[in-house]
Amino acid sequence: MHFRGYLAHPDRIEIVAAVDPSPERREWVTETFGITATFGSISEALEGADFEVAVVSTPSHVRLVAVEELAAAGIHLFVEKPLADGVAQAIEIVDVASAAGVLLAVDQNFRYHYAFGHARDAIREGRIGRVIAIDHRELMWREVTGWRAEQRHHSLSVMGVHWFDGFRFILGQEADWLVATTHRSPALEAAGETDASIHVRFADIGVNYTQSFSSRVERIETIVIGEAGTLLLDYDHLEIHTADGVETVSNPWAGPGKPESAFLGLDDLLTAIDAGGEPSNSGRDNLRTLSLLEAAYLSAETGEPVRFQDGVL
């Protein structure tokens, strides 16, 4: 996804190298995308290539080491989600980048890949009046293999981090508290949770969110209820329902447009590098998204609501 998105914008991005400890993966990169400079480690890449930004797509539980080495070399960072396995380590990553004087952004590409951006515009334009509530469902049968299936945290870390970020993104405000329950279905080979039911309060706006990797019924949709209208959105489009009828807005970054959503996230970082200041998808902003994720696990474990201070645990 990253390679395809960036290669479509040679005027903005030049991919100069790829790093992977696996020789087979490095060979695949060269054969598939024509990237001839490949390295088995970050240190080799720092010695053998000249670059300003690194896309860090390691598994989250080994990300800090990569960030520390790159930040120390003055490299700006575009990091995959979730930023870390918990808020404490995410703060450490943010602090490492800040101390090194480099910018850090997180690839929350569902701000574009899902129709969240169009919904945010409709809400800001007052199309549905004051928002009252959000109902979100992601129901599917999803069998995950590899390192993800072995992690203690599963479905919420894989997909919930997108939805939590999306709720924050469209509402433009932070959560007050959250309560959650989780479940691990024996029908799936996963060490972590496969299903979750969550309620989040953003001031006077309630968000109900159901996540399932074990559902035999597939459905992904978000309904935003306002005083003057209702939004219905998914990956492909946004519907704006008002007393005047229904307006449909297509989302060009759904489906085959997903690589472009990765480019847009990186471009946010590049713009901040050029102009100064923080990107909208900064690591510091992402602490609030990750706080929702960690709070869901904490609430499910304790059976109690979790409260936030300015959106952070």
Coordinates of N, CA, C and O in Angstrom, one line a residue, residues 204-268:
D204 N -21.5 15.6 25.5 CA -22.9 15.2 25.5 C -23.2 14.3 24.3 O -24.4 14.0 24.1
I205 N -22.2 13.8 23.7 CA -22.4 12.9 22.5 C -22.0 11.5 22.9 O -20.9 11.2 23.3
G206 N -23.0 10.5 22.7 CA -22.7 9.1 23.0 C -22.3 8.4 21.7 O -23.0 8.6 20.7
V207 N -21.3 7.5 21.8 CA -20.9 6.7 20.7 C -21.0 5.3 21.1 O -20.3 4.8 22.0
N208 N -21.8 4.5 20.4 CA -21.9 3.1 20.5 C -21.2 2.4 19.4 O -21.4 2.7 18.2
Y209 N -20.3 1.5 19.8 CA -19.4 0.8 18.8 C -19.3 -0.7 19.1 O -19.0 -1.1 20.2
T210 N -19.7 -1.5 18.1 CA -19.6 -2.9 18.1 C -18.6 -3.4 17.1 O -18.6 -3.1 16.0
Q211 N -17.6 -4.2 17.6 CA -16.6 -4.8 16.8 C -16.7 -6.3 16.9 O -16.7 -6.9 17.9
S212 N -16.6 -7.0 15.7 CA -16.6 -8.5 15.7 C -15.8 -9.0 14.5 O -16.0 -8.6 13.4
F213 N -14.9 -9.9 14.8 CA -14.2 -10.7 13.8 C -14.8 -12.1 13.7 O -14.4 -12.8 12.8
S214 N -15.8 -12.4 14.5 CA -16.4 -13.7 14.5 C -17.9 -13.7 14.0 O -18.5 -14.7 14.2
S215 N -18.3 -12.6 13.4 CA -19.7 -12.5 13.0 C -19.9 -13.2 11.7 O -19.2 -13.0 10.7
R216 N -21.0 -14.0 11.6 CA -21.4 -14.6 10.3 C -22.2 -13.6 9.4 O -22.5 -13.9 8.3
V217 N -22.6 -12.5 10.0 CA -23.2 -11.5 9.3 C -22.2 -10.4 9.1 O -21.6 -9.9 10.0
E218 N -22.0 -9.9 7.8 CA -21.0 -8.9 7.6 C -21.7 -7.5 7.4 O -22.6 -7.4 6.6
R219 N -21.2 -6.6 8.1 CA -21.8 -5.2 8.0 C -20.8 -4.2 8.6 O -20.3 -4.4 9.7
I220 N -20.5 -3.2 7.8 CA -19.7 -2.1 8.3 C -20.4 -0.8 7.9 O -20.6 -0.5 6.8
E221 N -20.8 0.0 8.9 CA -21.4 1.2 8.7 C -21.4 2.1 9.9 O -21.2 1.6 11.1
T222 N -21.5 3.4 9.7 CA -21.5 4.4 10.8 C -22.7 5.3 10.6 O -22.9 5.8 9.5
I223 N -23.5 5.5 11.6 CA -24.6 6.4 11.5 C -24.4 7.5 12.5 O -24.1 7.3 13.7
V224 N -24.4 8.8 12.0 CA -24.3 9.9 12.9 C -25.6 10.7 12.9 O -26.1 11.2 11.9
I225 N -26.2 10.8 14.1 CA -27.5 11.4 14.2 C -27.3 12.8 14.7 O -26.7 13.1 15.7
G226 N -27.9 13.8 14.0 CA -27.9 15.2 14.3 C -29.3 15.7 14.5 O -30.3 15.1 14.2
E227 N -29.4 16.9 15.0 CA -30.7 17.5 15.3 C -31.4 17.9 14.0 O -32.6 18.0 14.0
A228 N -30.6 18.1 12.9 CA -31.3 18.5 11.6 C -31.1 17.5 10.5 O -31.5 17.7 9.4
G229 N -30.5 16.3 10.8 CA -30.2 15.3 9.8 C -29.4 14.2 10.3 O -29.0 14.2 11.5
T230 N -29.2 13.2 9.4 CA -28.4 12.0 9.8 C -27.4 11.7 8.7 O -27.7 11.8 7.5
L231 N -26.3 11.2 9.1 CA -25.2 10.8 8.1 C -25.2 9.2 8.2 O -25.2 8.6 9.3
L232 N -25.0 8.6 7.0 CA -24.7 7.2 6.9 C -23.5 7.1 6.1 O -23.5 7.5 4.9
L233 N -22.5 6.4 6.6 CA -21.2 6.3 5.9 C -20.6 5.0 6.0 O -20.8 4.2 7.0
D234 N -19.8 4.6 5.0 CA -19.0 3.4 5.0 C -17.7 3.7 4.2 O -17.3 4.9 4.1
Y235 N -17.1 2.7 3.7 CA -15.9 3.0 2.9 C -16.2 3.8 1.7 O -15.5 4.8 1.3
D236 N -17.2 3.4 0.9 CA -17.4 3.9 -0.4 C -18.0 5.2 -0.5 O -17.8 5.9 -1.5
H237 N -18.9 5.6 0.4 CA -19.6 6.8 0.3 C -20.2 7.3 1.6 O -20.2 6.7 2.6
L238 N -20.7 8.6 1.5 CA -21.4 9.2 2.6 C -22.8 9.6 2.1 O -22.9 10.1 1.0
E239 N -23.8 9.3 2.9 CA -25.2 9.7 2.6 C -25.5 10.8 3.6 O -25.4 10.6 4.8
I240 N -26.0 11.9 3.1 CA -26.5 13.0 4.0 C -28.0 13.1 3.9 O -28.6 13.5 2.9
H241 N -28.7 12.6 5.0 CA -30.2 12.6 5.0 C -30.7 13.8 5.8 O -30.4 14.0 7.0
T242 N -31.5 14.6 5.1 CA -32.1 15.8 5.7 C -33.6 15.8 5.2 O -34.0 15.0 4.5
A243 N -34.3 16.8 5.7 CA -35.7 17.0 5.3 C -35.8 17.3 3.8 O -36.9 17.1 3.2
D244 N -34.7 17.7 3.2 CA -34.7 18.0 1.7 C -34.5 16.7 0.9 O -34.5 16.8 -0.3
G245 N -34.1 15.6 1.5 CA -33.8 14.4 0.8 C -32.5 13.8 1.1 O -32.0 14.1 2.2
V246 N -31.9 13.1 0.2 CA -30.6 12.4 0.5 C -29.6 12.8 -0.6 O -29.9 12.8 -1.8
E247 N -28.5 13.3 -0.1 CA -27.3 13.6 -0.9 C -26.2 12.5 -0.7 O -25.9 12.2 0.4
T248 N -25.7 12.0 -1.8 CA -24.6 11.0 -1.7 C -23.3 11.6 -2.2 O -23.2 12.2 -3.3
V249 N -22.3 11.3 -1.4 CA -20.9 11.8 -1.7 C -20.0 10.5 -1.8 O -19.9 9.8 -0.9
S250 N -19.4 10.3 -3.0 CA -18.6 9.2 -3.2 C -17.2 9.4 -2.6 O -16.7 10.6 -2.6
N251 N -16.6 8.4 -2.1 CA -15.2 8.5 -1.5 C -14.2 7.9 -2.4 O -14.1 6.7 -2.6
P252 N -13.4 8.7 -3.0 CA -12.4 8.2 -4.0 C -11.3 7.4 -3.4 O -10.5 6.8 -4.2
W253 N -11.1 7.5 -2.1 CA -10.0 6.8 -1.5 C -10.4 5.4 -0.9 O -9.6 4.8 -0.2
A254 N -11.6 5.0 -1.2 CA -12.0 3.6 -0.8 C -11.5 2.6 -1.8 O -11.0 2.9 -2.9
G255 N -11.5 1.3 -1.4 CA -11.2 0.2 -2.3 C -9.8 0.4 -2.9 O -8.8 0.5 -2.2
P256 N -9.7 0.5 -4.3 CA -8.5 0.7 -5.0 C -7.8 2.0 -4.6 O -6.6 2.1 -4.9
G257 N -8.5 2.9 -4.0 CA -7.9 4.2 -3.7 C -7.1 4.2 -2.3 O -6.6 5.2 -1.9
K258 N -7.0 3.0 -1.7 CA -6.4 2.9 -0.4 C -4.9 3.3 -0.4 O -4.5 4.0 0.5
P259 N -4.1 3.0 -1.4 CA -2.7 3.5 -1.4 C -2.6 5.0 -1.4 O -1.7 5.6 -0.8
E260 N -3.6 5.7 -2.0 CA -3.6 7.2 -2.0 C -3.8 7.7 -0.5 O -3.3 8.7 -0.2
S261 N -4.6 6.9 0.3 CA -4.8 7.3 1.6 C -3.5 7.3 2.5 O -3.3 8.1 3.4
A262 N -2.6 6.4 2.1 CA -1.3 6.3 2.8 C -0.5 7.5 2.4 O 0.2 8.1 3.2
F263 N -0.5 7.9 1.1 CA 0.2 9.1 0.6 C -0.3 10.3 1.3 O 0.5 11.2 1.7
L264 N -1.6 10.5 1.5 CA -2.2 11.7 2.1 C -1.7 11.8 3.5 O -1.4 13.0 4.0
G265 N -1.6 10.7 4.2 CA -1.1 10.8 5.6 C 0.4 11.2 5.6 O 0.8 12.1 6.5
L266 N 1.2 10.7 4.7 CA 2.6 11.1 4.7 C 2.7 12.5 4.2 O 3.6 13.3 4.7
D267 N 1.9 12.9 3.3 CA 1.9 14.3 2.7 C 1.6 15.3 3.8 O 2.2 16.4 3.8
D268 N 0.8 14.9 4.8 CA 0.5 15.8 5.9 C 1.8 16.1 6.7 O 2.1 17.2 7.1

